[in-house]
Amino acid sequence: MSADLVIRGGRIFTARAEHPFVSAVAARGDRIVAVGPDADDLVDGTTRVIDLEGALATPGFIDAHVHPASSGLDKLRCHFDGCSDASSAVGRLSEYADANPDLPWIIGAGWSQSWFLNGCPPKDLIDSVVSNRPVLVMNSDGHGAWANSVALSMAGVGLDTPDPSDGRIERLPDGSPQGTLHEGAIRLVENLVPPDTIEELAAGLVRGQEELLRYGITGWQDAIVSKSIHGAYLRLANDEMLVGRVVGAMWWDRDRGLEQIEELVERREQSAPGFAPTSVKLMLDGVAENFTAAMLEPYLGDDGAPTENSGIDFIDPIELGEIVSRLDDEAFQCHFHAIGDRAVRSALDAVELARDRNGQSHHRHHIAHIQVVHPDDIARFKALDVVANAQPLWACHDDYQTELTIPYIGAARASWQYPFGSLLGAGSRLAMGSDWGVSTANVMEEIDVAVTRTGESGEPLNPEEALDPIDALTAFTAGSAYVNHAEDDSGSIAVGMLADLAVLDRDPLRDGSFRGVRVATTILGGQVVYEV
Ligand SMILES: [Zn+2]
């Protein structure tokens, strides 16, 4: 008996505590059939052998919070990859408009606030290159948009338009719109944009899947599955183009009530090989940078004194308890977005109520982002069996922290940010994800920050919360597999598991750094799906 594929010549990290490393792994068909020296014995003339040449191989990564359909679609539209300032961004808009003369709208995403004065790009810059069609392009975090004059006038946004309750129209000194729209004000224009079709989202998903595979990601949880994204997954699966192993988190519409559970139960039946819509996404708050993250205590003002504002509960906490109890009872997993310490607590309280009513369930509820966690809540993750779903790239001193967050939450709460080490130390399960397109999907960059707590600037953010590299790799493989109920098949390496693997271009554990490490080969079900 020979193997179809053998990987050897370096170390293979298994994500299994009892045997964390093996010297070789062999696959036949889509499964692992041998590890260690036994794998070497299965090489014959028909076997494809990948020689690691001293590099590390790992289980395929599993991204526990990612948006591949919408982020892939953004890449097919006007995107700003490679731009570095206002003039290159305007150049990109101009090129894209010229290349797509028949599009009624120019839409896209990915510009950076740092390219523009006060983070606010003016409409005139777009008008100078596109003046005959509406343009609306989102910034990289999705909380701001840049529009041209045609788009603003089509939407009737003018001198007398009031700001919506959940957003702000950036204005010129005379009160007329400047071209930047913040948060809820984006919708004033966005409502006119034709909604993404299933065809467009399916094309976006193909592009998104390609992006994930090239970072060694073989499975993921899609963190916002709208009805049309749901349709895109089913279409791809039907066309046998979905290769990743996906759990979908269906979007909870916070403008509606418990009656939507019936629909979610029906939609859960619409699954396909490789796509299981068994989770529900509950967005509990906004982000700290614009003071919409829900905090237990108020934000501070520019003078350092407490303001009246402690953020927004997107879902009323009392109602949330009912929602989570019902979803838990219907055997859904709850996938929470929680950034502020009040939002994290609301999620934990809601799960506690569900546990009291329904008893212990095994739906593996998880809280994504976990930016500010009150110390009293750390131990509750384990006690309630709630998985901490970390997006580690954010856990460093970037501009968002130093300029937009720390001055407004103060030193004490700043020290509670991204407490991954404390959560793990308290026995909670840890999963990881990228939140691509908000951040890169590059797992190595994310793990680098998880273990160093350092970004571009040299100073680490709460370095006592840094993870051991093995723990970070385990979270991004076995930890996320657990969230996806996939741990019997993927997320670790052993005989009988699916042959989902990532081959790196070096051994970061030996070299002591993940910075600049790349994925050389991605293997999914024994097949090479990406190689450099
Ligand atoms: Zn997200």
Short mmCIF file of C-alpha atoms in Angstrom, two decimals, residues 23-471:
data_model
loop_
_atom_site.label_atom_id
_atom_site.label_comp_id
_atom_site.label_asym_id
_atom_site.label_seq_id
_atom_site.Cartn_x
_atom_site.Cartn_y
_atom_site.Cartn_z
CA SER A 23 8.57 14.03 11.11
CA ALA A 24 6.33 13.04 8.20
CA VAL A 25 2.70 12.70 7.17
CA ALA A 26 1.16 10.51 4.44
CA ALA A 27 -2.21 10.84 2.74
CA ARG A 28 -4.21 8.52 0.53
CA GLY A 29 -7.31 9.96 -1.08
CA ASP A 30 -8.53 12.75 1.16
CA ARG A 31 -7.37 11.29 4.49
CA ILE A 32 -4.18 11.02 6.49
CA VAL A 33 -3.07 7.37 6.57
CA ALA A 34 0.21 7.57 8.49
CA VAL A 35 2.36 9.93 10.52
CA GLY A 36 6.01 9.79 11.57
CA PRO A 37 8.40 7.09 10.24
CA ASP A 38 5.41 4.94 9.11
CA ALA A 39 4.62 7.64 6.56
CA ASP A 40 8.06 7.29 4.96
CA ASP A 41 7.38 3.60 4.38
CA LEU A 42 4.44 4.45 2.11
CA VAL A 43 6.49 6.23 -0.54
CA ASP A 44 6.72 4.48 -3.89
CA GLY A 45 7.10 5.60 -7.50
CA THR A 46 3.55 6.95 -7.66
CA THR A 47 3.73 9.06 -4.48
CA ARG A 48 4.05 12.81 -4.65
CA VAL A 49 6.67 13.77 -2.08
CA ILE A 50 6.88 17.31 -0.70
CA ASP A 51 10.30 17.91 0.84
CA LEU A 52 9.99 20.57 3.52
CA GLU A 53 13.72 21.31 3.41
CA GLY A 54 13.57 22.21 7.09
CA ALA A 55 10.35 24.20 6.93
CA LEU A 56 7.27 23.65 9.10
CA ALA A 57 3.96 22.15 8.02
CA THR A 58 0.78 22.64 10.05
CA PRO A 59 -2.86 21.61 9.86
CA GLY A 60 -4.75 23.76 7.36
CA PHE A 61 -5.75 26.96 9.14
CA ILE A 62 -9.37 27.56 10.05
CA ASP A 63 -10.48 31.18 10.11
CA ALA A 64 -13.22 31.51 12.73
CA HIS A 65 -14.44 34.96 11.60
CA VAL A 66 -14.11 36.08 7.99
CA HIS A 67 -16.16 37.66 5.18
CA PRO A 68 -14.88 36.07 1.97
CA ALA A 69 -17.85 36.73 -0.33
CA SER A 70 -18.14 40.47 0.28
CA SER A 71 -14.37 40.99 0.59
CA GLY A 72 -13.72 38.99 -2.58
CA LEU A 73 -16.36 41.05 -4.37
CA ASP A 74 -14.67 44.24 -3.17
CA LYS A 75 -11.51 43.03 -4.86
CA LEU A 76 -13.40 42.59 -8.13
CA ARG A 77 -14.66 46.18 -7.90
CA CYS A 78 -12.76 49.40 -7.40
CA HIS A 79 -10.22 48.53 -4.72
CA PHE A 80 -7.23 50.47 -3.45
CA ASP A 81 -4.62 47.71 -3.04
CA GLY A 82 -1.18 49.20 -3.56
CA CYS A 83 -2.36 52.81 -3.14
CA SER A 84 -0.57 54.85 -0.52
CA ASP A 85 -1.95 58.37 -0.68
CA ALA A 86 -4.74 60.59 -2.02
CA SER A 87 -3.31 60.95 -5.51
CA SER A 88 -2.82 57.21 -6.05
CA ALA A 89 -6.38 56.63 -4.78
CA VAL A 90 -7.76 59.17 -7.26
CA GLY A 91 -5.66 57.56 -9.99
CA ARG A 92 -7.18 54.19 -9.16
CA LEU A 93 -10.72 55.59 -9.33
CA SER A 94 -9.98 57.16 -12.67
CA GLU A 95 -8.48 53.96 -14.14
CA TYR A 96 -11.35 51.85 -12.86
CA ALA A 97 -13.99 54.22 -14.26
CA ASP A 98 -12.24 54.28 -17.66
CA ALA A 99 -12.00 50.49 -17.70
CA ASN A 100 -15.71 50.10 -16.85
CA PRO A 101 -17.53 52.70 -18.96
CA ASP A 102 -20.88 50.89 -18.81
CA LEU A 103 -21.22 50.57 -15.04
CA PRO A 104 -24.00 52.84 -13.78
CA TRP A 105 -22.32 53.10 -10.35
CA ILE A 106 -18.66 53.07 -9.37
CA ILE A 107 -18.50 51.19 -6.09
CA GLY A 108 -15.60 49.78 -4.16
CA ALA A 109 -13.72 49.70 -0.90
CA GLY A 110 -10.39 49.85 0.82
CA TRP A 111 -9.12 53.45 1.04
CA SER A 112 -7.34 54.54 4.21
CA GLN A 113 -8.22 57.52 6.35
CA SER A 114 -4.52 58.23 6.80
CA TRP A 115 -4.28 59.39 3.15
CA PHE A 116 -6.53 62.41 3.75
CA LEU A 117 -6.62 65.50 5.93
CA ASN A 118 -8.52 64.63 9.15
CA GLY A 119 -9.23 61.22 7.63
CA CYS A 120 -11.93 62.75 5.42
CA PRO A 121 -11.53 62.58 1.61
CA PRO A 122 -13.32 65.41 -0.26
CA LYS A 123 -15.86 64.90 -3.06
CA ASP A 124 -13.98 67.29 -5.42
CA LEU A 125 -11.15 64.80 -5.73
CA ILE A 126 -13.50 62.23 -7.24
CA ASP A 127 -15.40 64.88 -9.23
CA SER A 128 -12.14 65.77 -10.97
CA VAL A 129 -12.02 62.26 -12.51
CA VAL A 130 -15.62 60.96 -12.43
CA SER A 131 -18.30 63.60 -12.79
CA ASN A 132 -20.93 61.85 -14.92
CA ARG A 133 -21.73 58.85 -12.72
CA PRO A 134 -22.28 58.27 -8.99
CA VAL A 135 -19.31 57.01 -6.98
CA LEU A 136 -19.41 55.47 -3.49
CA VAL A 137 -16.32 53.78 -2.06
CA MET A 138 -15.94 52.49 1.50
CA ASN A 139 -12.87 52.89 3.67
CA SER A 140 -10.96 49.83 4.84
CA ASP A 141 -12.87 49.35 8.10
CA GLY A 142 -16.29 49.88 6.54
CA HIS A 143 -17.26 52.65 8.96
CA GLY A 144 -16.80 55.52 6.51
CA ALA A 145 -17.52 56.18 2.83
CA TRP A 146 -16.35 58.62 0.16
CA ALA A 147 -18.88 59.89 -2.39
CA ASN A 148 -18.80 62.24 -5.36
CA SER A 149 -21.19 65.10 -6.08
CA VAL A 150 -23.40 63.05 -8.40
CA ALA A 151 -23.97 60.39 -5.72
CA LEU A 152 -24.69 62.98 -3.02
CA SER A 153 -27.16 64.89 -5.17
CA MET A 154 -28.91 61.71 -6.33
CA ALA A 155 -29.38 60.86 -2.65
CA GLY A 156 -30.63 64.38 -1.94
CA VAL A 157 -27.82 64.97 0.56
CA GLY A 158 -27.40 68.74 0.73
CA LEU A 159 -27.09 71.78 2.93
CA ASP A 160 -30.36 71.08 4.77
CA THR A 161 -30.04 67.31 5.17
CA PRO A 162 -29.94 66.48 8.89
CA ASP A 163 -27.45 63.92 10.20
CA PRO A 164 -29.12 60.56 10.87
CA SER A 165 -29.23 59.45 14.53
CA ASP A 166 -26.54 56.81 13.95
CA GLY A 167 -24.17 58.70 11.68
CA ARG A 168 -22.74 62.00 10.48
CA ILE A 169 -22.40 63.86 7.19
CA GLU A 170 -18.98 65.51 7.02
CA ARG A 171 -19.57 69.16 5.99
CA LEU A 172 -17.78 72.12 4.49
CA PRO A 173 -17.78 75.41 6.44
CA ASP A 174 -20.99 76.49 4.65
CA GLY A 175 -22.78 73.32 5.82
CA SER A 176 -22.83 71.55 2.45
CA PRO A 177 -21.63 67.94 2.26
CA GLN A 178 -17.85 67.55 2.02
CA GLY A 179 -17.80 64.05 0.49
CA THR A 180 -17.18 61.80 3.52
CA LEU A 181 -20.06 59.98 5.20
CA HIS A 182 -19.71 58.35 8.62
CA GLU A 183 -21.52 55.22 9.88
CA GLY A 184 -25.32 55.43 9.43
CA ALA A 185 -24.96 58.40 7.05
CA ILE A 186 -23.45 56.02 4.50
CA ARG A 187 -26.87 54.45 4.05
CA LEU A 188 -28.28 57.74 2.67
CA VAL A 189 -26.34 57.00 -0.52
CA GLU A 190 -25.93 53.24 -0.20
CA ASN A 191 -29.71 52.73 -0.31
CA LEU A 192 -29.61 53.81 -3.97
CA VAL A 193 -26.92 51.33 -4.97
CA PRO A 194 -28.37 48.22 -6.61
CA PRO A 195 -28.02 45.34 -4.10
CA ASP A 196 -25.33 42.72 -4.76
CA THR A 197 -26.77 39.87 -6.79
CA ILE A 198 -26.16 36.19 -6.06
CA GLU A 199 -24.09 36.05 -9.29
CA GLU A 200 -21.88 38.91 -8.12
CA LEU A 201 -21.48 37.42 -4.65
CA ALA A 202 -20.69 33.99 -6.10
CA ALA A 203 -17.94 35.59 -8.19
CA GLY A 204 -16.75 37.41 -5.07
CA LEU A 205 -16.73 34.15 -3.15
CA VAL A 206 -14.56 32.48 -5.79
CA ARG A 207 -12.11 35.37 -5.46
CA GLY A 208 -12.37 35.29 -1.65
CA GLN A 209 -11.79 31.55 -1.49
CA GLU A 210 -8.67 31.99 -3.63
CA GLU A 211 -7.39 34.59 -1.16
CA LEU A 212 -7.97 32.29 1.83
CA LEU A 213 -6.38 29.25 0.18
CA ARG A 214 -3.24 31.20 -0.53
CA TYR A 215 -2.84 31.86 3.18
CA GLY A 216 -3.20 28.17 4.00
CA ILE A 217 -6.83 28.52 5.15
CA THR A 218 -8.81 25.37 4.37
CA GLY A 219 -11.90 26.01 6.49
CA TRP A 220 -13.69 29.02 7.89
CA GLN A 221 -16.75 30.48 9.54
CA ASP A 222 -18.38 33.12 7.37
CA ALA A 223 -19.30 35.78 9.90
CA ILE A 224 -22.19 37.39 7.97
CA VAL A 225 -24.31 35.13 5.81
CA SER A 226 -27.10 37.25 4.33
CA LYS A 227 -29.75 35.57 2.19
CA SER A 228 -27.84 36.44 -0.97
CA ILE A 229 -24.49 35.24 0.40
CA HIS A 230 -26.30 32.07 1.43
CA GLY A 231 -27.42 31.72 -2.18
CA ALA A 232 -23.86 32.31 -3.38
CA TYR A 233 -22.51 29.45 -1.23
CA LEU A 234 -25.22 27.07 -2.47
CA ARG A 235 -24.48 28.04 -6.07
CA LEU A 236 -20.75 27.48 -5.67
CA ALA A 237 -21.30 24.16 -3.93
CA ASN A 238 -23.71 23.13 -6.67
CA ASP A 239 -21.15 24.03 -9.34
CA GLU A 240 -18.54 22.03 -7.36
CA MET A 241 -16.42 25.15 -6.97
CA LEU A 242 -16.62 25.41 -3.18
CA VAL A 243 -13.50 23.69 -1.89
CA GLY A 244 -13.20 25.21 1.61
CA ARG A 245 -15.06 23.67 4.54
CA VAL A 246 -17.46 26.32 5.74
CA VAL A 247 -19.83 27.02 8.57
CA GLY A 248 -22.08 30.00 7.88
CA ALA A 249 -23.26 32.44 10.56
CA MET A 250 -26.62 33.72 9.38
CA TRP A 251 -27.19 37.41 10.06
CA TRP A 252 -29.60 38.30 12.89
CA ASP A 253 -31.67 41.24 11.68
CA ARG A 254 -31.77 43.49 14.73
CA ASP A 255 -34.68 45.48 13.33
CA ARG A 256 -36.83 42.36 13.61
CA GLY A 257 -37.77 40.11 16.52
CA LEU A 258 -37.97 36.45 17.54
CA GLU A 259 -40.28 35.67 14.62
CA GLN A 260 -37.21 35.46 12.35
CA ILE A 261 -36.06 32.27 14.12
CA GLU A 262 -38.55 30.27 12.09
CA GLU A 263 -36.93 31.53 8.88
CA LEU A 264 -33.46 30.75 10.22
CA VAL A 265 -34.58 27.20 10.99
CA GLU A 266 -35.76 26.87 7.38
CA ARG A 267 -32.58 28.38 5.99
CA ARG A 268 -30.47 26.00 8.06
CA GLU A 269 -31.94 23.17 5.97
CA GLN A 270 -30.50 24.80 2.85
CA SER A 271 -27.02 23.39 3.22
CA ALA A 272 -24.63 21.75 0.78
CA PRO A 273 -21.48 19.65 0.91
CA GLY A 274 -18.90 22.00 2.46
CA PHE A 275 -21.45 24.55 3.63
CA ALA A 276 -23.39 24.29 6.90
CA PRO A 277 -25.37 27.40 7.93
CA THR A 278 -25.67 26.37 11.57
CA SER A 279 -24.57 29.53 13.35
CA VAL A 280 -26.31 32.90 13.89
CA LYS A 281 -24.40 36.19 13.99
CA LEU A 282 -25.52 38.65 16.65
CA MET A 283 -23.88 42.06 16.33
CA LEU A 284 -24.01 43.58 19.81
CA ASP A 285 -22.17 46.87 19.39
CA GLY A 286 -20.02 49.05 17.10
CA VAL A 287 -16.33 49.91 17.40
CA ALA A 288 -14.32 51.86 19.97
CA GLU A 289 -12.78 54.31 17.47
CA ASN A 290 -16.07 56.10 16.91
CA PHE A 291 -17.42 55.50 20.42
CA THR A 292 -20.13 53.04 19.40
CA ALA A 293 -18.62 50.04 21.25
CA ALA A 294 -20.82 49.37 24.31
CA MET A 295 -18.83 50.15 27.47
CA LEU A 296 -19.68 49.58 31.16
CA GLU A 297 -18.39 53.09 31.96
CA PRO A 298 -18.56 56.20 29.72
CA TYR A 299 -15.92 57.18 27.19
CA LEU A 300 -13.62 60.04 28.16
CA GLY A 301 -13.64 63.38 26.39
CA ASP A 302 -10.68 65.25 24.91
CA ASP A 303 -10.09 66.69 28.39
CA GLY A 304 -9.88 63.21 29.93
CA ALA A 305 -13.14 63.64 31.89
CA PRO A 306 -16.01 61.14 31.51
CA THR A 307 -18.57 62.03 28.85
CA GLU A 308 -22.25 61.05 28.79
CA ASN A 309 -21.61 58.46 26.11
CA SER A 310 -20.98 54.80 26.89
CA GLY A 311 -21.68 53.46 23.41
CA ILE A 312 -24.62 51.68 21.84
CA ASP A 313 -26.30 48.32 22.50
CA PHE A 314 -27.30 47.27 19.01
CA ILE A 315 -29.55 44.64 20.62
CA ASP A 316 -31.26 45.39 23.93
CA PRO A 317 -29.61 43.14 26.58
CA ILE A 318 -32.94 41.87 27.98
CA GLU A 319 -34.14 40.97 24.50
CA LEU A 320 -30.75 39.39 23.81
CA GLY A 321 -31.30 36.92 26.67
CA GLU A 322 -34.56 35.79 25.06
CA ILE A 323 -33.00 35.57 21.60
CA VAL A 324 -30.02 33.52 22.75
CA SER A 325 -32.17 31.20 24.88
CA ARG A 326 -34.40 30.50 21.89
CA LEU A 327 -31.52 30.06 19.43
CA ASP A 328 -29.73 27.75 21.88
CA ASP A 329 -32.93 25.75 22.31
CA GLU A 330 -33.20 25.44 18.51
CA ALA A 331 -29.63 24.05 18.48
CA PHE A 332 -28.10 27.09 16.77
CA GLN A 333 -24.65 28.31 17.63
CA CYS A 334 -24.51 32.01 18.58
CA HIS A 335 -21.61 33.99 17.08
CA PHE A 336 -21.44 37.34 18.86
CA HIS A 337 -19.67 40.51 17.74
CA ALA A 338 -18.62 42.22 20.99
CA ILE A 339 -15.97 44.93 21.23
CA GLY A 340 -16.78 46.86 24.43
CA ASP A 341 -16.81 45.38 27.95
CA ARG A 342 -20.58 45.92 28.24
CA ALA A 343 -21.18 44.05 24.99
CA VAL A 344 -18.96 41.15 26.13
CA ARG A 345 -20.85 41.00 29.42
CA SER A 346 -24.22 41.11 27.65
CA ALA A 347 -23.18 38.12 25.53
CA LEU A 348 -22.03 36.16 28.60
CA ASP A 349 -25.20 37.09 30.53
CA ALA A 350 -27.33 35.92 27.61
CA VAL A 351 -25.54 32.58 27.42
CA GLU A 352 -25.87 32.23 31.20
CA LEU A 353 -29.63 32.71 30.92
CA ALA A 354 -29.76 30.12 28.13
CA ARG A 355 -27.78 27.67 30.30
CA ASP A 356 -30.18 28.26 33.23
CA ARG A 357 -33.20 27.61 31.05
CA ASN A 358 -31.97 24.93 28.66
CA GLY A 359 -29.17 23.28 30.59
CA GLN A 360 -25.73 22.78 29.13
CA SER A 361 -25.75 22.67 25.32
CA HIS A 362 -22.94 21.83 22.94
CA HIS A 363 -23.54 24.47 20.33
CA ARG A 364 -20.21 26.17 21.07
CA HIS A 365 -21.33 29.77 21.31
CA HIS A 366 -18.45 32.15 20.71
CA ILE A 367 -17.66 35.82 21.17
CA ALA A 368 -15.62 37.44 18.42
CA HIS A 369 -13.36 40.49 18.80
CA ILE A 370 -13.28 40.58 22.67
CA GLN A 371 -11.44 43.90 22.63
CA VAL A 372 -12.22 45.23 26.12
CA VAL A 373 -13.06 42.48 28.63
CA HIS A 374 -13.76 43.40 32.25
CA PRO A 375 -11.48 41.32 34.53
CA ASP A 376 -14.54 39.93 36.35
CA ASP A 377 -15.70 38.34 33.10
CA ILE A 378 -12.52 36.47 32.14
CA ALA A 379 -13.33 33.32 34.14
CA ARG A 380 -16.93 33.26 32.85
CA PHE A 381 -15.82 32.11 29.40
CA LYS A 382 -14.75 28.74 30.77
CA ALA A 383 -17.54 28.55 33.34
CA LEU A 384 -20.17 29.05 30.60
CA ASP A 385 -18.24 27.11 27.94
CA VAL A 386 -18.10 30.15 25.63
CA VAL A 387 -15.24 30.18 23.11
CA ALA A 388 -13.08 33.31 22.88
CA ASN A 389 -12.75 34.10 19.15
CA ALA A 390 -9.72 36.39 18.79
CA GLN A 391 -8.71 38.63 15.87
CA PRO A 392 -5.11 38.99 17.03
CA LEU A 393 -3.91 41.45 14.36
CA TRP A 394 -5.58 44.26 16.28
CA ALA A 395 -3.73 43.59 19.55
CA CYS A 396 -0.92 46.08 19.00
CA HIS A 397 -0.15 49.79 19.26
CA ASP A 398 -1.41 51.01 15.89
CA ASP A 399 -2.89 54.44 15.13
CA TYR A 400 -6.35 53.21 16.04
CA GLN A 401 -5.08 52.45 19.54
CA THR A 402 -2.80 55.40 20.22
CA GLU A 403 -4.89 58.15 18.62
CA LEU A 404 -8.48 56.94 18.61
CA THR A 405 -8.92 54.48 21.48
CA ILE A 406 -6.58 54.71 24.48
CA PRO A 407 -7.08 58.47 25.11
CA TYR A 408 -10.85 57.92 25.22
CA ILE A 409 -11.03 54.79 27.38
CA GLY A 410 -8.12 55.60 29.73
CA ALA A 411 -5.21 53.52 30.99
CA ALA A 412 -7.11 51.01 33.15
CA ARG A 413 -9.46 49.86 30.43
CA ALA A 414 -6.69 50.04 27.86
CA SER A 415 -4.89 47.39 29.93
CA TRP A 416 -7.92 45.06 29.63
CA GLN A 417 -7.69 44.94 25.87
CA TYR A 418 -7.39 41.69 23.94
CA PRO A 419 -6.72 39.54 27.05
CA PHE A 420 -5.89 36.38 25.13
CA GLY A 421 -3.25 35.15 27.60
CA SER A 422 -5.59 35.66 30.56
CA LEU A 423 -8.46 33.88 28.84
CA LEU A 424 -6.30 30.90 27.97
CA GLY A 425 -4.77 30.91 31.45
CA ALA A 426 -8.29 30.81 32.92
CA GLY A 427 -8.98 27.65 30.94
CA SER A 428 -11.16 29.06 28.18
CA ARG A 429 -11.07 27.74 24.67
CA LEU A 430 -9.48 30.06 22.16
CA ALA A 431 -10.22 30.25 18.43
CA MET A 432 -8.81 32.72 15.93
CA GLY A 433 -9.91 34.51 12.80
CA SER A 434 -8.89 37.39 10.58
CA ASP A 435 -12.04 39.45 10.01
CA TRP A 436 -10.83 39.87 6.40
CA GLY A 437 -11.65 42.34 4.61
CA VAL A 438 -11.40 44.59 7.72
CA SER A 439 -7.89 43.15 8.15
CA THR A 440 -5.60 40.97 6.09
CA ALA A 441 -6.37 37.25 5.85
CA ASN A 442 -2.65 36.50 6.30
CA VAL A 443 -2.52 34.06 9.24
CA MET A 444 1.23 34.49 9.75
CA GLU A 445 0.86 38.26 10.26
CA GLU A 446 -1.94 37.63 12.74
CA ILE A 447 0.00 35.03 14.72
CA ASP A 448 3.03 37.33 14.72
CA VAL A 449 0.98 39.94 16.60
CA ALA A 450 -0.57 37.31 18.90
CA VAL A 451 2.91 36.30 20.10
CA THR A 452 4.65 39.71 20.06
CA ARG A 453 1.69 42.09 20.67
CA THR A 454 3.68 44.40 18.42
CA GLY A 455 2.76 45.95 15.09
CA GLU A 456 4.63 48.56 13.05
CA SER A 457 5.61 50.54 16.14
CA GLY A 458 8.03 48.79 18.47
CA GLU A 459 6.08 49.16 21.70
CA PRO A 460 3.96 46.11 22.62
CA LEU A 461 0.32 46.40 23.73
CA ASN A 462 -0.30 44.62 27.05
CA PRO A 463 2.65 42.26 26.49
CA GLU A 464 1.60 40.09 29.46
CA GLU A 465 -1.26 38.90 27.23
CA ALA A 466 1.10 37.56 24.54
CA LEU A 467 0.59 33.94 23.56
CA ASP A 468 3.06 31.15 23.23
CA PRO A 469 3.51 30.39 19.49
CA ILE A 470 2.21 26.85 19.97
CA ASP A 471 -0.94 28.17 21.64
#
